[in-house]
Coordinates of C-alpha atoms and ligand atoms in Angstrom, one line a residue:
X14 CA 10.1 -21.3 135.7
X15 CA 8.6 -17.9 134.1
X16 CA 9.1 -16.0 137.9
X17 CA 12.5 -15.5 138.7
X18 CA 15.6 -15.4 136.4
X19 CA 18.6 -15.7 138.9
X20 CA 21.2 -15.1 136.2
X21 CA 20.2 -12.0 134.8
X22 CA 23.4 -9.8 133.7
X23 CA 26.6 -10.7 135.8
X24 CA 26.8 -14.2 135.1
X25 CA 26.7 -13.8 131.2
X26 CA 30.1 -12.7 131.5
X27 CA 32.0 -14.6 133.5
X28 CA 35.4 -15.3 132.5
X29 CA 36.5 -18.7 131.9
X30 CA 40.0 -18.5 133.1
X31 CA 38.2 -19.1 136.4
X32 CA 38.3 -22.3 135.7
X33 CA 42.0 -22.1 136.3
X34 CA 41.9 -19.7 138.7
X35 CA 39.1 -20.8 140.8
X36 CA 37.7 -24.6 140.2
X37 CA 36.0 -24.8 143.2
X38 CA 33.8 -21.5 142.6
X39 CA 33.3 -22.4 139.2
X40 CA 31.9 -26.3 139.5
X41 CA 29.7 -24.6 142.1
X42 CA 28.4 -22.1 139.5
X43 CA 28.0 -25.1 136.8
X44 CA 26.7 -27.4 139.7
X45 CA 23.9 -24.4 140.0
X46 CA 23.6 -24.5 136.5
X47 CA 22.5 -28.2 135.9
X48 CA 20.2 -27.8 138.7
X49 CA 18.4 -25.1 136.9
X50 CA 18.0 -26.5 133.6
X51 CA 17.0 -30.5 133.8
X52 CA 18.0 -31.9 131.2
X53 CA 14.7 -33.7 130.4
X54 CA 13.0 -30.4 130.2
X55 CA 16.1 -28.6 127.6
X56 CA 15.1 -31.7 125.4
X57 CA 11.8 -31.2 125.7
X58 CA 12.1 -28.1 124.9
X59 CA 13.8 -28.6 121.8
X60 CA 11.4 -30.8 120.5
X61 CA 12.5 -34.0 121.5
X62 CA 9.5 -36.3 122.7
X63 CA 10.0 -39.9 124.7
X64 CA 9.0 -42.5 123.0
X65 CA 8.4 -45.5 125.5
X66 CA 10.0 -45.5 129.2
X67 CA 12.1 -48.1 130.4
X68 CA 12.0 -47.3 134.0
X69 CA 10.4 -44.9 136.4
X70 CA 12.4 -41.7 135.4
X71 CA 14.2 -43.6 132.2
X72 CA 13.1 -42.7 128.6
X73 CA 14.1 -44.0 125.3
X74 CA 13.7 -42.0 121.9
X75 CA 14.5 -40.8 118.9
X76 CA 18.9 -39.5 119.0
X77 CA 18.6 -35.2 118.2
X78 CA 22.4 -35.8 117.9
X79 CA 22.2 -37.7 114.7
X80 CA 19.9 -39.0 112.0
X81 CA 18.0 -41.9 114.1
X82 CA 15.5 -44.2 112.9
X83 CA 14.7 -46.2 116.4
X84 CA 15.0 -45.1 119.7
X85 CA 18.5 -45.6 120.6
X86 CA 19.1 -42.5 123.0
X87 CA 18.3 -43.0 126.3
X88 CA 17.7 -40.6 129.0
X89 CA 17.9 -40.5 132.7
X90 CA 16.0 -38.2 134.1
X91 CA 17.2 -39.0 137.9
X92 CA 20.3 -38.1 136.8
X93 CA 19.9 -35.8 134.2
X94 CA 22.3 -38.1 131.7
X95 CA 21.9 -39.0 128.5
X96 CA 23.4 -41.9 126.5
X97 CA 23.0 -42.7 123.0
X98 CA 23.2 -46.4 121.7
X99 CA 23.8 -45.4 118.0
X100 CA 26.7 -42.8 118.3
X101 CA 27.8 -43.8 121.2
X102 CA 27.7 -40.1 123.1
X103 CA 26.5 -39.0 126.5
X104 CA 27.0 -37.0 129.2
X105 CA 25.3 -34.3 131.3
X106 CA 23.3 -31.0 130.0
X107 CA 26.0 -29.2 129.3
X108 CA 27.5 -31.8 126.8
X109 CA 24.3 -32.1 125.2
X110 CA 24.4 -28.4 124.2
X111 CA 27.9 -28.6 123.5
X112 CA 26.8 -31.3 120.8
X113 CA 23.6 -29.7 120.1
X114 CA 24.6 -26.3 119.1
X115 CA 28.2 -27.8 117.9
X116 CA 30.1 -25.5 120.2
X117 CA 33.1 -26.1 122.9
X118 CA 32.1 -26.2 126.4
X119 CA 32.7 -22.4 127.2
X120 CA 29.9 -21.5 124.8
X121 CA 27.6 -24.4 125.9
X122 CA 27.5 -23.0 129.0
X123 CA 27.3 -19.2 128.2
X124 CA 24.7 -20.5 125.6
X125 CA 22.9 -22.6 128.6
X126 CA 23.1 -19.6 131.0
X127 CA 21.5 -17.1 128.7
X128 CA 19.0 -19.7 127.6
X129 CA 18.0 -20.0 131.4
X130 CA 17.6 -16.3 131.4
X131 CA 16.2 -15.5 128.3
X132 CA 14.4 -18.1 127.3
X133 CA 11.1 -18.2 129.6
X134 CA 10.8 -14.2 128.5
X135 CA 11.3 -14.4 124.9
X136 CA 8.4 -17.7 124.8
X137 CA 6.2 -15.4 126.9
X138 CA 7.0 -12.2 125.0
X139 CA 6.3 -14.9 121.3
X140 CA 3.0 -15.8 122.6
X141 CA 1.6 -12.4 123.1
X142 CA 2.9 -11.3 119.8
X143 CA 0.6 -14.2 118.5
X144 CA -2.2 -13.6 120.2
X145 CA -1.9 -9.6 119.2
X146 CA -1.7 -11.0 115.1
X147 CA -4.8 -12.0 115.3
X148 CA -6.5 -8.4 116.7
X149 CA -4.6 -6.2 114.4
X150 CA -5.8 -5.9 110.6
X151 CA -2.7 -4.4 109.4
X152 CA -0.6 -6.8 110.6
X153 CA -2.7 -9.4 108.7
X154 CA -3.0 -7.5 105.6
X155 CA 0.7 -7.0 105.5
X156 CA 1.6 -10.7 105.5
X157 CA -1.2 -11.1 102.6
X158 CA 1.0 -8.7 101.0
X159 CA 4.3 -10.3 101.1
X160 CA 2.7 -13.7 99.9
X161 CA 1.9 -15.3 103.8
X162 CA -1.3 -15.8 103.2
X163 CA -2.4 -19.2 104.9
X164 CA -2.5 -19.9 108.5
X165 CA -0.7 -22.9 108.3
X166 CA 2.4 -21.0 107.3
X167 CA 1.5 -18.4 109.8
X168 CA 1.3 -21.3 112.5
X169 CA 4.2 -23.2 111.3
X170 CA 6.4 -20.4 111.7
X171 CA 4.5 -18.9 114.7
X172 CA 4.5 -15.4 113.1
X173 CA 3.4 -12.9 115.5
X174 CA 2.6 -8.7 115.6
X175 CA 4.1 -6.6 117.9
X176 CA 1.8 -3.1 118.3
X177 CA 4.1 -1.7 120.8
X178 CA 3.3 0.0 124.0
X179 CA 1.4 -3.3 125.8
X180 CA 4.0 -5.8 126.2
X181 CA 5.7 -4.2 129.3
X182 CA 2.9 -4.1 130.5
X183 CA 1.9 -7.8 130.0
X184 CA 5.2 -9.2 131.1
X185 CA 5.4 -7.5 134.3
X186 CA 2.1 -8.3 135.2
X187 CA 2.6 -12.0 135.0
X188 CA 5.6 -11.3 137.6
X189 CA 8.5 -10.8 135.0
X190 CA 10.7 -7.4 136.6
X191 CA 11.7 -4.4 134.2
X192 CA 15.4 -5.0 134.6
X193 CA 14.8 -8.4 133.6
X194 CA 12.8 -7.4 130.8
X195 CA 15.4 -4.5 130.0
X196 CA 18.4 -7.5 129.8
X197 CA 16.4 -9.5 127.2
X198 CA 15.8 -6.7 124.9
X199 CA 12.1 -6.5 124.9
X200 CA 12.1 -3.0 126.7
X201 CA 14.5 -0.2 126.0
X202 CA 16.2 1.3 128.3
X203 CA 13.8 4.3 128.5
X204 CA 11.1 1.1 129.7
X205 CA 9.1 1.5 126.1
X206 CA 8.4 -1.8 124.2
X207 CA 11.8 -2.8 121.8
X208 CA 9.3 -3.9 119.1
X209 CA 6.7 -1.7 117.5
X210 CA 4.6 -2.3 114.5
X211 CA 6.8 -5.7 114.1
X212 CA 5.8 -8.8 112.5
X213 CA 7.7 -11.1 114.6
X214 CA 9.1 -14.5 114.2
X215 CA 10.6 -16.6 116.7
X216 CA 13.8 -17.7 116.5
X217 CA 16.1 -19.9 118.6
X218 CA 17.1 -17.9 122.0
X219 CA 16.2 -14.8 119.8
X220 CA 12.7 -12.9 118.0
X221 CA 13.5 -11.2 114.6
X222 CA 10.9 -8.2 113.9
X223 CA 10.0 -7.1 110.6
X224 CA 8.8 -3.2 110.6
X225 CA 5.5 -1.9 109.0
X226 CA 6.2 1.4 109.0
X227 CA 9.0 2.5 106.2
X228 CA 10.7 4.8 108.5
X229 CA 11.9 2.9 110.7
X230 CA 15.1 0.2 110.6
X231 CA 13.3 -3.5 108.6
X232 CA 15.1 -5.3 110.2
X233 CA 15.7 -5.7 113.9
X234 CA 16.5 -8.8 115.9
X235 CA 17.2 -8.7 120.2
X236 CA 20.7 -8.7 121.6
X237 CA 22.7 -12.1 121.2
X238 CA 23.3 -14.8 118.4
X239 CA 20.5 -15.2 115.8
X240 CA 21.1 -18.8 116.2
X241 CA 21.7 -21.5 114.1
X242 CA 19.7 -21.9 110.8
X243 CA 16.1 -21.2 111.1
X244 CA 14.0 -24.7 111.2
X245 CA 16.9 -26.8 110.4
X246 CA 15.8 -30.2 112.6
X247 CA 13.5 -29.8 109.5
X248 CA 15.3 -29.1 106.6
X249 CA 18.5 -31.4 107.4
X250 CA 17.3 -34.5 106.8
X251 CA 16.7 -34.1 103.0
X252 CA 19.3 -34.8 100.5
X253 CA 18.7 -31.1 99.1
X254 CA 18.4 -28.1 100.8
X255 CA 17.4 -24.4 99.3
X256 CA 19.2 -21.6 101.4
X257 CA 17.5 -18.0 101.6
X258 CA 18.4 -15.1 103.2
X259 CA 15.2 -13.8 104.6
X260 CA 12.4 -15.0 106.8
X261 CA 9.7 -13.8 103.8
X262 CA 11.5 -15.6 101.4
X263 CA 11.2 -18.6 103.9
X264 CA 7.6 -18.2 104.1
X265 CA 7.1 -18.1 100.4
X266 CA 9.1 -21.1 100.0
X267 CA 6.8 -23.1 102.5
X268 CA 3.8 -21.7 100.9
X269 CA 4.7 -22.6 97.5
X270 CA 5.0 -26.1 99.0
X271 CA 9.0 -26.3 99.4
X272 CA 9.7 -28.0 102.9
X273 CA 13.4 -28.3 102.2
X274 CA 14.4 -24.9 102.6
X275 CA 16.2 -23.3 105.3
X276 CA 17.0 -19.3 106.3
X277 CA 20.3 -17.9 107.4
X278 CA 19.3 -14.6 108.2
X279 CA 21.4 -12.2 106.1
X280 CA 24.1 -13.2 103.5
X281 CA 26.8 -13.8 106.6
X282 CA 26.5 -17.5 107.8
X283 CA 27.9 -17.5 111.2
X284 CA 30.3 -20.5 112.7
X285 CA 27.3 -22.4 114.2
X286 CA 24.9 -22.2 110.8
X287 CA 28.3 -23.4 108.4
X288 CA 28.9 -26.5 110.3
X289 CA 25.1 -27.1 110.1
X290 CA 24.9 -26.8 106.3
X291 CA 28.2 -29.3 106.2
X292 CA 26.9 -32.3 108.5
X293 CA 25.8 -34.4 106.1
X294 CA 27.1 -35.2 102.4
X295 CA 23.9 -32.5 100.7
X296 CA 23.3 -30.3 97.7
X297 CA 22.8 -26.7 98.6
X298 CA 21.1 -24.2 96.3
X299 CA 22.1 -20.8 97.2
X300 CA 18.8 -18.4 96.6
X301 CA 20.4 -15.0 97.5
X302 CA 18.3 -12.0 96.4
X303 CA 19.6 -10.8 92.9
X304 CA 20.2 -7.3 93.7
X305 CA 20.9 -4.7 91.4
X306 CA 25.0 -4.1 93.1
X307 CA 25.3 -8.0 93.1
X308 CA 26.3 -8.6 96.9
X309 CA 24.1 -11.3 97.0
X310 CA 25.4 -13.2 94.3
X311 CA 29.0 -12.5 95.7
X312 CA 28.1 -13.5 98.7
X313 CA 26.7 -17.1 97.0
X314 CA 30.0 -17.2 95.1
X315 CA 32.0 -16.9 98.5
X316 CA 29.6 -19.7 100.1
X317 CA 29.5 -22.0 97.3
X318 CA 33.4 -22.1 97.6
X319 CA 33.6 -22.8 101.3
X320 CA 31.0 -25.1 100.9
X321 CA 32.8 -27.2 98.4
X322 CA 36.1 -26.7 100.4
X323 CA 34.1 -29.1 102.7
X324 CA 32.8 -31.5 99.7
X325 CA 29.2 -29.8 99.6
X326 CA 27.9 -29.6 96.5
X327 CA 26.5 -26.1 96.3
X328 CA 24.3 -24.6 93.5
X329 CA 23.9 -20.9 92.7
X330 CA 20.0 -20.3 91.8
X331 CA 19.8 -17.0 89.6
X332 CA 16.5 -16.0 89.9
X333 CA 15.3 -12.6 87.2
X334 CA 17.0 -9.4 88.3
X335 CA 15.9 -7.6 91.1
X336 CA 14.3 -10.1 92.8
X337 CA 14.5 -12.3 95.9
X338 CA 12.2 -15.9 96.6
X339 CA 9.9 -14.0 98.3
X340 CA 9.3 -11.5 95.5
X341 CA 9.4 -14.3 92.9
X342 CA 6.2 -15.8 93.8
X343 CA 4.4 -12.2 95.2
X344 CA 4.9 -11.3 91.9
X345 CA 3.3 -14.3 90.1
X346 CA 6.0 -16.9 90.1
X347 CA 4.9 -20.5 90.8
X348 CA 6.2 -23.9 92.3
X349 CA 7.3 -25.1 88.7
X350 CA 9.2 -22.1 87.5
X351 CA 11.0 -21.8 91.3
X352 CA 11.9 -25.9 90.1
X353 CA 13.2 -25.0 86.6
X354 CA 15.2 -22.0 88.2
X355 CA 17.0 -25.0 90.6
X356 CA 17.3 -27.0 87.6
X357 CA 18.9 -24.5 86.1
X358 CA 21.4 -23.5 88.8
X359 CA 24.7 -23.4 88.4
X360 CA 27.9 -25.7 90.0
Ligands
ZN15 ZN1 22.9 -40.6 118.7

């Protein structure tokens, strides 16, 4: 799959009016499409594991489309079809993304054809990046700083390091090209590495890097969405969900033992991450950072109301001034005083 990335740049942007225009062309191109990406392996790859097979090439397991208890979605993998007995969907690869990500079918199939791309690159590019973690002190003693400071965390959320100036290097050598590399984002345009002195963490069809060094931008994620909400197969299925901002405030969270919690990247939800957080009848506590000019907490305010617009309960968690989750327990805070802050949160 890694070697050859046949979509890379012109396809991205084709225009869906030629589906009027030009159906033949067009089925062609999405004919191409579902060839390239079996459905059996885009499931797999999003974590969903067959639970017993029915025939050779039919699988039955657990529905990713809604909250399932036993197997009732069953997938063909001669046909690359699926069908599920409890919500009564199916369809082809490109309706399971459409359902998946909770987007029409133009963006299931730009999602699908920059997933085919991108995807191979930014797995090989997040497994370096992990490897390189574990070689570089600094990288190590920087996550002990902000409060990552088990390896459980680290593996759950497959933190890596990115030194800069090797991964070019490493990504052509297994066969990847430049302008390939270039596309994704991991090499500038100049051919030097995107990420340098990064602590990186995968995302979905994306790598957010942190940066060590105070002169340059913090944050930095690659070109494209930043995805949906970070880990949310996770976090949906409880009845309460904490909402951070940041991918350290995340990590904290986890440490401190809070497995319901869930990161929108930034104060902005985008389309994809609102519809998440409204799926399911759910309290949300909204842990913003409290920061000194109060965007944050306007920010919650704004959320809280759109949320309840859409009968979510959501909870504004004021944590002590100047701080954010992740700060809260680097500075000393612990698992009960993060609960009494929730308790205390206001409607
Ligand atoms: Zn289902």
């Amino acid at each position: 799959m890694g070697a050859h990335h046949p979509c890379l740049g012109s396809q991205r942007g084709l225009p869906y009016s030629a589906r009027r225009g030009k159906k033949s062309v067009n089925r062609q191109s999405l004919d191409e499409l579902k060839q390239q990406i079996p459905l059996m392996g885009y499931l797999q790859a999003h974590d969903w594991q067959p639970a017993r097979p029915l025939s050779p090439g039919r699988w039955m397991g657990l529905c990713p489309l809604h909250g399932d208890h036993q197997p009732s979605f069953l997938v063909d993998s001669n046909k690359d079809l699926f069908y599920c007995y409890g919500c009564g969907r199916g369809g082809d690869v490109i309706r399971f993304a459409e359902l998946y990500h909770q987007v029409k079918f133009p963006q299931a199939v730009a999602w699908l054809r920059h997933w085919r791309g991108v995807e191979p690159l930014l797995q090989e590019a997040a497994r370096f990046y992990r490897i390189q973690l574990h070689r570089h002190g600094e990288a190590v003693a920087y996550l002990y700083q902000r409060g990552v400071r088990s390896w459980a965390t680290i593996e759950h959320l497959r933190i890596g390091y990115a030194p800069g100036g090797c991964l070019r290097g490493w990504l052509t050598q297994l066969g990847h090209s430049l302008p390939a590399l270039r596309q994704a984002g991991l090499v500038t345009g100049l051919g030097y590495d995107a990420y340098v002195h990064r602590i990186v963490f995968p995302l979905e069809g994306n790598l957010y890097g942190r940066s060590l060094s105070p002169s340059a931008p913090p944050h930095r994620f690659l070109p494209g969405s930043k995805g949906g909400l970070y880990a949310w197969k996770q976090a949906q299925s409880y009845p309460e969900v904490i909402l951070v901002e940041g991918l350290f405030d995340y990590a904290a969270l986890w440490e401190a033992g809070f497995h319901n919690v869930t990161c929108s990247l930034g104060t902005h939800l985008n389309a994809r991450q609102f519809r998440q957080l409204c799926d399911a009848p759910r309290t949300v506590y909204l842990t913003f950072d409290a920061d000194g000019n109060g965007s944050g907490q306007q920010a919650a305010q704004c959320l809280s109301r759109r949320l309840r617009e859409r009968g979510i309960t959501a909870r504004a968690v004021s944590l002590p001034e100047g701080h954010d989750p992740n700060s809260f327990f680097v500075s000393g805070g612990n698992a009960a005083e993060f609960h009494r802050l929730l308790e205390e949160a206001c409607l």
